[in-house]
Amino acid sequence: MLAAELTSGSAASLCVDARRSTREMKSAARRTGSNTDKNRLSQPALNASKADARTVRSRCSMPTTVSIHPTTIHRVERPWPRCGQLAANSRSLFQRALFHGIVAWSTHGAGMIDAKLSTFALNAVRRSMPLDQWDKFADIIVNDRRERLRNFSKPDPDKSWFGCLDQLRSQGFVKLPSTLPRPTVDAITGYLKENPVYKGPHVFAFDGRARSFDEARVDYSMVGYRSDQVIRAPHVVDLFNDPRLIDLLEAYLGCVPTLYSLNAWWSFPANKPELIYSQYFHRDIDDWRFVTLFLYLTDVDDASGPTQVIPGTHTPAGMTALLQKAKSQGRKVEGFDAAGSFVSTMGEQYSEEVERLFGDQVANVVGPAGTMHLVNTVALHRGLMPTSKPRLIMWARYGLGPTCNSSDLEHGPLSKRLVPTFMADSPRNRFVNRLLFDFDVGPEY
């Protein structure tokens, strides 16, 4: 059961209706002769009416949710989000004021447009804060989410993959203990080859022109798919909602995850990387806390474009340890401090400096088709261009909520009837997948 915010305009109209009700009762009493005991409007009734008006007026200053169920709709009062602690930790009065404004805006937003605008606004605030501080804010947020989303949590999670937690937390990446069977990989790959592709690795880099796979592989070194194409791929939604995976992610993130982005792209052999952001060492900055699942749909070895990760670079402590090691090896580290390395503007020069300092620490993530690995992509990472054979890779990103990279920004949630999935209709599944598809809306005919 998901919650939609009641707009401040609606709350204000409730206040007006309550005040109007009180005035009309008094007016009726005067018209019918309030001096007689028989017709007099009783003082207790008036007091009750005034109390109702005060109650509704108080609701105008408190967020109100409307809980929606297929058969029932009812109001549920809830207190303000516990955002004061977040704002108090902001680094300037401007950030504090803006943070409170955004919370009020998003809470009383007037629909989807305001919700998206508030997502972008909060993203702007987050990016104005030091990246190495984000995890502290994430702790505050997930503590609040854990309480608010407790009905979506499982009392007995499947801990089959919990053995991955230690490495994911300490190193920033881990290979999952399960590999997709070849028939499943072939079904996904066959579906994608039949779909048109676009120049670039993801929708934010596309040129807008759809091409056939056979045409594009001759002309371009990298092509990708729209997220709605990826969502419709066979097995994909069920794979990325594997209970073992979702329970592992909830333990890692600290609250029930939101699956907010799906992407798939091809890389074709090239002698050197194009001037594409993902080909250089960089950090992703989608959310306060998030994690990416990479799925190889072709065999990937050192010559076919492996993902590279520098273990430990997802935390300030890990960066400090690596810098100390580089210094002990005689490398010049001045001007490259642990906190300063968490920057959102990167490129070729930054990547070369990272490689100079930490090149001997780089880990190549390789494996046969069907291999899956989780990466905290705040860690320094990149995808190499293949030199021997094409590479097809897919990602699924999980975080604390909507982001500026959410799939819903492309097209809005799809109808679940258009998605090939055997997923059960449960409150937990609805919440995790709410940005990808809608369980209730049917396709247009």
CSV table of C-alpha atoms in Angstrom, one decimal:
chain,number,residue,atom,x,y,z
A,1,MET,CA,0.0,0.0,0.0
A,2,LEU,CA,1.7,3.2,-1.2
A,3,ALA,CA,1.1,6.7,0.0
A,4,ALA,CA,0.4,9.8,-2.1
A,5,GLU,CA,0.8,13.2,-0.6
A,6,LEU,CA,-2.3,15.4,-0.1
A,7,THR,CA,-1.6,18.9,-1.5
A,8,SER,CA,-1.6,21.9,0.7
A,9,GLY,CA,-4.4,23.3,-1.5
A,10,SER,CA,-6.6,20.4,-0.5
A,11,ALA,CA,-5.7,20.8,3.1
A,12,ALA,CA,-6.5,24.5,3.0
A,13,SER,CA,-9.9,23.8,1.4
A,14,LEU,CA,-10.7,21.5,4.4
A,15,CYS,CA,-9.9,24.4,6.7
A,16,VAL,CA,-12.3,26.7,4.8
A,17,ASP,CA,-15.0,24.0,4.8
A,18,ALA,CA,-14.8,23.6,8.6
A,19,ARG,CA,-15.0,27.3,9.2
A,20,ARG,CA,-17.9,27.6,6.8
A,21,SER,CA,-19.7,24.8,8.6
A,22,THR,CA,-19.3,26.6,11.9
A,23,ARG,CA,-20.7,29.9,10.5
A,24,GLU,CA,-23.6,28.2,8.8
A,25,MET,CA,-24.6,26.5,12.1
A,26,LYS,CA,-24.6,29.8,13.9
A,27,SER,CA,-26.5,31.5,11.1
A,28,ALA,CA,-29.1,28.7,11.2
A,29,ALA,CA,-29.5,29.2,14.9
A,30,ARG,CA,-30.2,33.0,14.5
A,31,ARG,CA,-32.7,32.4,11.7
A,32,THR,CA,-34.7,29.9,13.6
A,33,GLY,CA,-34.9,31.9,16.8
A,34,SER,CA,-32.0,31.2,19.1
A,35,ASN,CA,-33.8,32.7,22.1
A,36,THR,CA,-36.0,29.7,22.6
A,37,ASP,CA,-34.6,26.6,24.2
A,38,LYS,CA,-36.2,24.4,21.6
A,39,ASN,CA,-34.5,26.0,18.7
A,40,ARG,CA,-31.3,27.2,20.3
A,41,LEU,CA,-28.1,25.6,18.9
A,42,SER,CA,-26.5,24.0,22.0
A,43,GLN,CA,-23.2,25.3,23.2
A,44,PRO,CA,-21.6,21.8,23.3
A,45,ALA,CA,-22.5,21.5,19.6
A,46,LEU,CA,-20.9,24.8,18.8
A,47,ASN,CA,-17.8,23.9,20.8
A,48,ALA,CA,-17.6,20.6,19.0
A,49,SER,CA,-17.8,22.4,15.6
A,50,LYS,CA,-15.1,24.8,16.6
A,51,ALA,CA,-12.9,22.0,17.8
A,52,ASP,CA,-13.4,20.3,14.4
A,53,ALA,CA,-12.3,23.5,12.7
A,54,ARG,CA,-9.2,23.8,14.9
A,55,THR,CA,-8.4,20.1,14.2
A,56,VAL,CA,-8.6,20.6,10.5
A,57,ARG,CA,-6.7,23.9,10.6
A,58,SER,CA,-3.9,22.1,12.5
A,59,ARG,CA,-3.8,19.6,9.6
A,60,CYS,CA,-3.0,22.5,7.3
A,61,SER,CA,0.4,22.7,8.9
A,62,MET,CA,1.1,19.0,9.0
A,63,PRO,CA,1.8,16.6,6.1
A,64,THR,CA,-1.1,14.4,5.4
A,65,THR,CA,-0.9,11.2,3.4
A,66,VAL,CA,-3.7,9.4,1.5
A,67,SER,CA,-3.1,5.7,1.7
A,68,ILE,CA,-4.4,4.1,-1.5
A,69,HIS,CA,-5.6,0.5,-1.7
A,70,PRO,CA,-7.4,-1.1,-4.7
A,71,THR,CA,-10.7,-1.1,-2.6
A,72,THR,CA,-10.2,1.6,0.0
A,73,ILE,CA,-8.9,5.1,0.4
A,74,HIS,CA,-8.3,6.6,3.9
A,75,ARG,CA,-6.4,9.4,5.4
A,76,VAL,CA,-3.4,8.7,7.7
A,77,GLU,CA,-1.9,11.5,9.8
A,78,ARG,CA,1.9,11.4,10.1
A,79,PRO,CA,4.4,13.8,11.7
A,80,TRP,CA,6.9,15.9,9.9
A,81,PRO,CA,9.8,14.0,8.4
A,82,ARG,CA,12.7,13.9,10.8
A,83,CYS,CA,14.8,16.3,8.7
A,84,GLY,CA,15.9,18.7,11.4
A,85,GLN,CA,19.0,16.6,12.1
A,86,LEU,CA,19.9,16.6,8.4
A,87,ALA,CA,19.5,20.3,8.1
A,88,ALA,CA,21.5,20.9,11.3
A,89,ASN,CA,24.4,19.0,9.8
A,90,SER,CA,24.4,21.1,6.6
A,91,ARG,CA,27.4,23.3,6.2
A,92,SER,CA,25.7,26.7,5.8
A,93,LEU,CA,22.6,28.6,6.8
A,94,PHE,CA,21.7,28.7,3.1
A,95,GLN,CA,21.8,25.0,2.9
A,96,ARG,CA,19.7,24.6,6.0
A,97,ALA,CA,17.0,27.0,4.8
A,98,LEU,CA,17.0,25.4,1.4
A,99,PHE,CA,16.8,21.9,2.8
A,100,HIS,CA,13.7,22.8,5.0
A,101,GLY,CA,12.1,24.5,2.0
A,102,ILE,CA,12.6,21.4,-0.2
A,103,VAL,CA,11.2,19.1,2.4
A,104,ALA,CA,8.1,21.3,2.7
A,105,TRP,CA,7.9,21.6,-1.0
A,106,SER,CA,8.2,17.8,-1.6
A,107,THR,CA,5.7,17.0,1.2
A,108,HIS,CA,3.1,19.4,0.0
A,109,GLY,CA,4.0,19.1,-3.7
A,110,ALA,CA,1.1,19.4,-6.2
A,111,GLY,CA,1.6,16.2,-8.2
A,112,MET,CA,4.3,14.6,-10.3
A,113,ILE,CA,5.9,17.7,-11.7
A,114,ASP,CA,6.6,19.1,-8.2
A,115,ALA,CA,7.8,15.7,-7.0
A,116,LYS,CA,10.3,15.6,-9.9
A,117,LEU,CA,11.3,19.2,-9.3
A,118,SER,CA,11.9,18.6,-5.6
A,119,THR,CA,14.0,15.5,-6.5
A,120,PHE,CA,16.2,17.7,-8.7
A,121,ALA,CA,16.3,20.5,-6.0
A,122,LEU,CA,17.3,18.1,-3.3
A,123,ASN,CA,20.0,16.6,-5.6
A,124,ALA,CA,21.4,20.2,-6.1
A,125,VAL,CA,21.6,20.6,-2.3
A,126,ARG,CA,23.3,17.2,-1.9
A,127,ARG,CA,25.8,18.0,-4.6
A,128,SER,CA,26.7,21.2,-2.7
A,129,MET,CA,27.8,19.2,0.3
A,130,PRO,CA,31.1,17.3,0.5
A,131,LEU,CA,30.7,13.9,-1.1
A,132,ASP,CA,32.7,12.2,1.7
A,133,GLN,CA,29.9,13.3,4.1
A,134,TRP,CA,27.0,11.8,2.2
A,135,ASP,CA,27.2,8.4,4.0
A,136,LYS,CA,26.6,10.2,7.4
A,137,PHE,CA,23.5,11.8,6.0
A,138,ALA,CA,22.4,8.4,4.6
A,139,ASP,CA,22.6,6.9,8.1
A,140,ILE,CA,20.1,9.5,9.3
A,141,ILE,CA,17.8,8.9,6.3
A,142,VAL,CA,17.8,5.1,6.5
A,143,ASN,CA,17.0,5.2,10.3
A,144,ASP,CA,13.9,7.3,9.4
A,145,ARG,CA,13.0,5.1,6.5
A,146,ARG,CA,13.4,1.9,8.5
A,147,GLU,CA,10.7,3.1,10.8
A,148,ARG,CA,8.4,4.5,8.1
A,149,LEU,CA,8.8,1.4,5.9
A,150,ARG,CA,8.7,-1.2,8.6
A,151,ASN,CA,5.5,-2.8,7.1
A,152,PHE,CA,7.5,-3.5,3.9
A,153,SER,CA,10.3,-5.3,5.7
A,154,LYS,CA,10.4,-9.1,6.0
A,155,PRO,CA,10.5,-10.5,9.6
A,156,ASP,CA,12.7,-13.4,8.3
A,157,PRO,CA,14.9,-12.3,5.5
A,158,ASP,CA,16.6,-14.8,3.2
A,159,LYS,CA,20.2,-14.7,4.2
A,160,SER,CA,21.5,-16.9,1.5
A,161,TRP,CA,23.7,-14.2,0.0
A,162,PHE,CA,24.5,-12.3,3.3
A,163,GLY,CA,28.1,-13.7,3.0
A,164,CYS,CA,28.7,-11.0,0.4
A,165,LEU,CA,28.1,-8.2,3.0
A,166,ASP,CA,31.6,-8.0,4.5
A,167,GLN,CA,33.4,-7.7,1.2
A,168,LEU,CA,30.9,-5.3,-0.2
A,169,ARG,CA,31.3,-3.1,2.9
A,170,SER,CA,35.1,-3.2,3.1
A,171,GLN,CA,36.1,-3.4,-0.6
A,172,GLY,CA,33.1,-1.7,-2.3
A,173,PHE,CA,32.3,-4.6,-4.7
A,174,VAL,CA,31.6,-8.3,-4.6
A,175,LYS,CA,30.8,-11.0,-7.1
A,176,LEU,CA,27.4,-12.6,-6.4
A,177,PRO,CA,27.5,-16.4,-5.8
A,178,SER,CA,25.0,-17.2,-8.6
A,179,THR,CA,25.5,-17.1,-12.4
A,180,LEU,CA,22.6,-17.0,-14.8
A,181,PRO,CA,22.1,-20.2,-16.9
A,182,ARG,CA,23.0,-19.9,-20.5
A,183,PRO,CA,19.4,-20.3,-21.9
A,184,THR,CA,18.4,-17.2,-19.7
A,185,VAL,CA,21.3,-15.2,-21.0
A,186,ASP,CA,20.5,-16.2,-24.6
A,187,ALA,CA,16.9,-15.2,-24.2
A,188,ILE,CA,17.8,-11.7,-22.9
A,189,THR,CA,20.5,-11.2,-25.5
A,190,GLY,CA,18.3,-12.3,-28.4
A,191,TYR,CA,15.5,-9.9,-27.3
A,192,LEU,CA,17.9,-7.0,-27.1
A,193,LYS,CA,19.5,-7.7,-30.5
A,194,GLU,CA,16.0,-7.4,-32.0
A,195,ASN,CA,15.4,-4.0,-30.6
A,196,PRO,CA,16.7,-0.7,-32.0
A,197,VAL,CA,19.7,0.9,-30.3
A,198,TYR,CA,21.0,4.5,-29.8
A,199,LYS,CA,24.4,5.9,-30.0
A,200,GLY,CA,25.9,6.2,-26.5
A,201,PRO,CA,25.9,4.1,-23.3
A,202,HIS,CA,22.7,5.4,-21.7
A,203,VAL,CA,19.7,7.6,-22.4
A,204,PHE,CA,21.4,10.8,-21.1
A,205,ALA,CA,24.1,10.4,-23.8
A,206,PHE,CA,21.8,9.3,-26.7
A,207,ASP,CA,21.7,11.2,-30.0
A,208,GLY,CA,17.9,10.5,-30.3
A,209,ARG,CA,18.1,8.5,-33.5
A,210,ALA,CA,17.1,4.8,-33.4
A,211,ARG,CA,19.1,2.4,-35.4
A,212,SER,CA,19.2,-1.4,-36.0
A,213,PHE,CA,21.8,-3.3,-34.1
A,214,ASP,CA,23.5,-4.5,-37.3
A,215,GLU,CA,23.8,-1.0,-38.6
A,216,ALA,CA,25.0,0.6,-35.4
A,217,ARG,CA,27.7,-1.9,-34.6
A,218,VAL,CA,29.5,-0.9,-37.8
A,219,ASP,CA,29.3,2.8,-37.2
A,220,TYR,CA,29.7,3.2,-33.4
A,221,SER,CA,31.9,1.9,-30.6
A,222,MET,CA,29.1,2.1,-28.0
A,223,VAL,CA,25.3,1.8,-28.3
A,224,GLY,CA,22.5,1.5,-25.7
A,225,TYR,CA,18.8,0.9,-25.1
A,226,ARG,CA,16.0,2.9,-23.5
A,227,SER,CA,15.0,1.8,-20.1
A,228,ASP,CA,11.5,0.8,-21.1
A,229,GLN,CA,13.1,-1.7,-23.6
A,230,VAL,CA,15.3,-3.1,-20.8
A,231,ILE,CA,12.3,-3.5,-18.4
A,232,ARG,CA,10.4,-5.5,-21.1
A,233,ALA,CA,13.3,-7.9,-21.6
A,234,PRO,CA,12.5,-11.5,-20.6
A,235,HIS,CA,13.6,-12.6,-17.0
A,236,VAL,CA,15.1,-9.2,-16.2
A,237,VAL,CA,12.5,-7.9,-13.7
A,238,ASP,CA,12.3,-11.2,-11.9
A,239,LEU,CA,16.1,-11.4,-11.8
A,240,PHE,CA,16.6,-8.0,-10.3
A,241,ASN,CA,13.8,-8.8,-7.7
A,242,ASP,CA,15.3,-12.1,-6.6
A,243,PRO,CA,14.4,-12.2,-2.8
A,244,ARG,CA,18.0,-13.2,-1.9
A,245,LEU,CA,19.2,-10.1,-3.7
A,246,ILE,CA,16.6,-7.7,-2.3
A,247,ASP,CA,17.1,-8.9,1.2
A,248,LEU,CA,20.9,-8.5,0.8
A,249,LEU,CA,20.5,-5.0,-0.5
A,250,GLU,CA,18.1,-4.1,2.4
A,251,ALA,CA,20.8,-5.2,4.8
A,252,TYR,CA,23.5,-3.2,3.0
A,253,LEU,CA,21.6,0.0,2.4
A,254,GLY,CA,19.9,-0.1,5.8
A,255,CYS,CA,16.3,0.1,4.5
A,256,VAL,CA,14.0,-1.4,1.9
A,257,PRO,CA,15.7,-0.6,-1.4
A,258,THR,CA,14.2,1.3,-4.4
A,259,LEU,CA,15.0,-0.1,-7.8
A,260,TYR,CA,15.3,3.2,-9.7
A,261,SER,CA,17.3,2.5,-12.9
A,262,LEU,CA,17.8,-0.2,-15.5
A,263,ASN,CA,20.2,0.1,-18.4
A,264,ALA,CA,21.9,-2.0,-21.0
A,265,TRP,CA,24.5,-1.2,-23.6
A,266,TRP,CA,27.0,-2.7,-26.1
A,267,SER,CA,30.7,-1.8,-26.4
A,268,PHE,CA,32.5,-2.8,-29.6
A,269,PRO,CA,36.3,-3.3,-29.9
A,270,ALA,CA,38.3,-0.1,-30.0
A,271,ASN,CA,42.0,0.6,-29.6
A,272,LYS,CA,41.6,3.4,-27.1
A,273,PRO,CA,38.7,4.8,-25.1
A,274,GLU,CA,36.4,7.4,-26.6
A,275,LEU,CA,35.9,10.7,-24.7
A,276,ILE,CA,33.1,9.1,-22.7
A,277,TYR,CA,32.8,9.7,-18.9
A,278,SER,CA,32.4,6.1,-18.1
A,279,GLN,CA,35.8,5.1,-19.7
A,280,TYR,CA,37.7,7.1,-17.1
A,281,PHE,CA,38.0,6.5,-13.4
A,282,HIS,CA,35.1,8.3,-11.8
A,283,ARG,CA,32.5,8.1,-9.0
A,284,ASP,CA,28.8,8.0,-9.4
A,285,ILE,CA,26.7,10.4,-7.4
A,286,ASP,CA,23.1,9.3,-7.8
A,287,ASP,CA,21.9,9.2,-4.2
A,288,TRP,CA,23.0,9.5,-0.5
A,289,ARG,CA,23.6,5.8,-0.6
A,290,PHE,CA,23.1,3.4,-3.5
A,291,VAL,CA,24.6,0.3,-5.1
A,292,THR,CA,24.8,-1.0,-8.7
A,293,LEU,CA,24.3,-4.6,-9.9
A,294,PHE,CA,26.3,-5.3,-13.1
A,295,LEU,CA,25.2,-8.3,-15.2
A,296,TYR,CA,27.5,-9.5,-18.0
A,297,LEU,CA,25.5,-10.9,-20.9
A,298,THR,CA,28.7,-11.8,-22.9
A,299,ASP,CA,31.9,-13.5,-21.7
A,300,VAL,CA,34.2,-10.8,-20.3
A,301,ASP,CA,37.9,-11.3,-19.8
A,302,ASP,CA,40.8,-8.8,-19.6
A,303,ALA,CA,40.6,-8.1,-23.3
A,304,SER,CA,36.8,-7.7,-23.7
A,305,GLY,CA,36.1,-4.6,-21.6
A,306,PRO,CA,36.0,-5.6,-17.9
A,307,THR,CA,34.7,-3.3,-15.2
A,308,GLN,CA,37.6,-2.0,-13.1
A,309,VAL,CA,37.2,-1.1,-9.5
A,310,ILE,CA,39.8,0.2,-7.0
A,311,PRO,CA,38.9,-1.6,-3.8
A,312,GLY,CA,38.3,0.6,-0.7
A,313,THR,CA,37.9,3.9,-2.5
A,314,HIS,CA,34.3,4.2,-1.6
A,315,THR,CA,35.1,5.5,1.9
A,316,PRO,CA,37.4,8.2,3.3
A,317,ALA,CA,39.1,5.7,5.5
A,318,GLY,CA,39.9,3.5,2.5
A,319,MET,CA,41.2,6.5,0.5
A,320,THR,CA,43.4,7.5,3.4
A,321,ALA,CA,44.9,4.0,3.6
A,322,LEU,CA,45.6,3.9,-0.1
A,323,LEU,CA,47.2,7.3,-0.1
A,324,GLN,CA,49.5,6.3,2.7
A,325,LYS,CA,50.5,3.2,0.8
A,326,ALA,CA,51.2,5.2,-2.3
A,327,LYS,CA,53.3,7.6,-0.3
A,328,SER,CA,55.3,4.8,1.3
A,329,GLN,CA,56.0,3.5,-2.3
A,330,GLY,CA,57.6,6.9,-3.1
A,331,ARG,CA,54.7,8.4,-5.1
A,332,LYS,CA,54.0,12.1,-4.9
A,333,VAL,CA,50.6,12.4,-3.2
A,334,GLU,CA,50.6,16.2,-2.4
A,335,GLY,CA,47.4,17.8,-3.6
A,336,PHE,CA,45.4,14.6,-3.6
A,337,ASP,CA,43.9,14.2,-0.1
A,338,ALA,CA,41.4,11.6,0.9
A,339,ALA,CA,38.4,14.0,1.3
A,340,GLY,CA,39.4,16.0,-1.8
A,341,SER,CA,39.3,12.9,-3.9
A,342,PHE,CA,35.5,12.7,-3.5
A,343,VAL,CA,34.7,15.1,-6.3
A,344,SER,CA,31.9,15.1,-8.7
A,345,THR,CA,33.8,16.8,-11.6
A,346,MET,CA,36.2,14.3,-13.1
A,347,GLY,CA,37.8,13.5,-16.5
A,348,GLU,CA,40.9,12.3,-18.3
A,349,GLN,CA,43.4,14.2,-16.2
A,350,TYR,CA,41.8,13.1,-12.9
A,351,SER,CA,41.7,9.5,-14.2
A,352,GLU,CA,45.4,9.6,-15.1
A,353,GLU,CA,46.2,10.8,-11.6
A,354,VAL,CA,44.2,8.0,-10.1
A,355,GLU,CA,45.9,5.5,-12.2
A,356,ARG,CA,49.4,6.9,-11.4
A,357,LEU,CA,48.7,6.6,-7.6
A,358,PHE,CA,46.6,3.5,-7.4
A,359,GLY,CA,47.2,1.6,-10.7
A,360,ASP,CA,48.7,-1.4,-8.9
A,361,GLN,CA,45.5,-1.7,-6.8
A,362,VAL,CA,43.0,-1.9,-9.7
A,363,ALA,CA,40.8,-5.0,-9.8
A,364,ASN,CA,39.4,-6.4,-13.1
A,365,VAL,CA,36.0,-7.8,-12.6
A,366,VAL,CA,35.7,-10.6,-15.2
A,367,GLY,CA,33.5,-13.7,-15.7
A,368,PRO,CA,31.4,-15.7,-18.2
A,369,ALA,CA,28.1,-14.5,-19.5
A,370,GLY,CA,25.6,-14.5,-16.6
A,371,THR,CA,28.1,-13.2,-14.0
A,372,MET,CA,26.7,-10.6,-11.6
A,373,HIS,CA,28.6,-8.3,-9.3
A,374,LEU,CA,27.5,-5.6,-6.9
A,375,VAL,CA,29.5,-2.4,-6.8
A,376,ASN,CA,29.2,0.7,-4.6
A,377,THR,CA,29.9,3.0,-7.5
A,378,VAL,CA,31.0,5.8,-5.3
A,379,ALA,CA,34.2,3.8,-5.4
A,380,LEU,CA,36.6,4.8,-8.2
A,381,HIS,CA,35.7,2.6,-11.2
A,382,ARG,CA,35.6,2.6,-15.0
A,383,GLY,CA,34.6,0.3,-17.9
A,384,LEU,CA,37.4,-0.5,-20.3
A,385,MET,CA,36.7,-0.6,-24.0
A,386,PRO,CA,37.0,-4.2,-25.4
A,387,THR,CA,39.8,-4.9,-27.8
A,388,SER,CA,38.9,-8.5,-28.8
A,389,LYS,CA,35.2,-8.9,-28.9
A,390,PRO,CA,31.9,-7.1,-28.2
A,391,ARG,CA,30.6,-6.7,-24.7
A,392,LEU,CA,27.0,-6.5,-23.6
A,393,ILE,CA,26.4,-5.4,-20.0
A,394,MET,CA,23.3,-4.5,-18.0
A,395,TRP,CA,23.0,-2.6,-14.8
A,396,ALA,CA,20.3,-2.3,-12.1
A,397,ARG,CA,20.7,0.5,-9.5
A,398,TYR,CA,19.1,0.5,-6.1
A,399,GLY,CA,19.0,3.4,-3.6
A,400,LEU,CA,16.9,5.2,-1.1
A,401,GLY,CA,14.3,6.7,-3.5
A,402,PRO,CA,13.9,8.6,-6.7
A,403,THR,CA,17.0,10.2,-8.1
A,404,CYS,CA,18.0,12.3,-11.1
A,405,ASN,CA,18.9,9.1,-12.9
A,406,SER,CA,15.6,7.4,-12.2
A,407,SER,CA,14.0,5.5,-15.1
A,408,ASP,CA,10.7,7.2,-14.4
A,409,LEU,CA,12.2,10.5,-15.6
A,410,GLU,CA,12.3,8.9,-19.1
A,411,HIS,CA,8.7,7.6,-19.5
A,412,GLY,CA,7.0,7.3,-16.1
A,413,PRO,CA,6.2,3.9,-14.6
A,414,LEU,CA,5.0,1.3,-17.2
A,415,SER,CA,2.0,-0.8,-16.8
A,416,LYS,CA,2.9,-4.1,-15.1
A,417,ARG,CA,0.8,-5.8,-17.8
A,418,LEU,CA,3.5,-4.9,-20.3
A,419,VAL,CA,6.3,-6.4,-18.2
A,420,PRO,CA,7.2,-10.1,-18.5
A,421,THR,CA,7.3,-11.0,-14.8
A,422,PHE,CA,5.9,-13.6,-12.4
A,423,MET,CA,6.4,-11.3,-9.5
A,424,ALA,CA,3.7,-11.5,-6.8
A,425,ASP,CA,1.6,-8.4,-6.1
A,426,SER,CA,2.7,-7.5,-2.6
A,427,PRO,CA,3.2,-4.2,-0.8
A,428,ARG,CA,7.0,-4.9,-0.6
A,429,ASN,CA,7.3,-5.6,-4.4
A,430,ARG,CA,5.1,-2.6,-5.2
A,431,PHE,CA,7.4,-0.3,-3.1
A,432,VAL,CA,10.7,-1.7,-4.5
A,433,ASN,CA,9.5,-1.3,-8.2
A,434,ARG,CA,7.2,1.7,-7.9
A,435,LEU,CA,9.5,3.8,-10.3
A,436,LEU,CA,9.6,1.2,-13.0
A,437,PHE,CA,6.0,0.0,-13.3
A,438,ASP,CA,2.5,0.4,-12.0
A,439,PHE,CA,0.7,-2.6,-10.7
A,440,ASP,CA,-2.8,-1.1,-11.2
A,441,VAL,CA,-2.7,0.9,-14.5
A,442,GLY,CA,-3.4,-1.1,-17.7
A,443,PRO,CA,-1.9,-0.4,-21.1
A,444,GLU,CA,-3.6,2.0,-23.5
A,445,TYR,CA,-5.5,0.3,-26.4
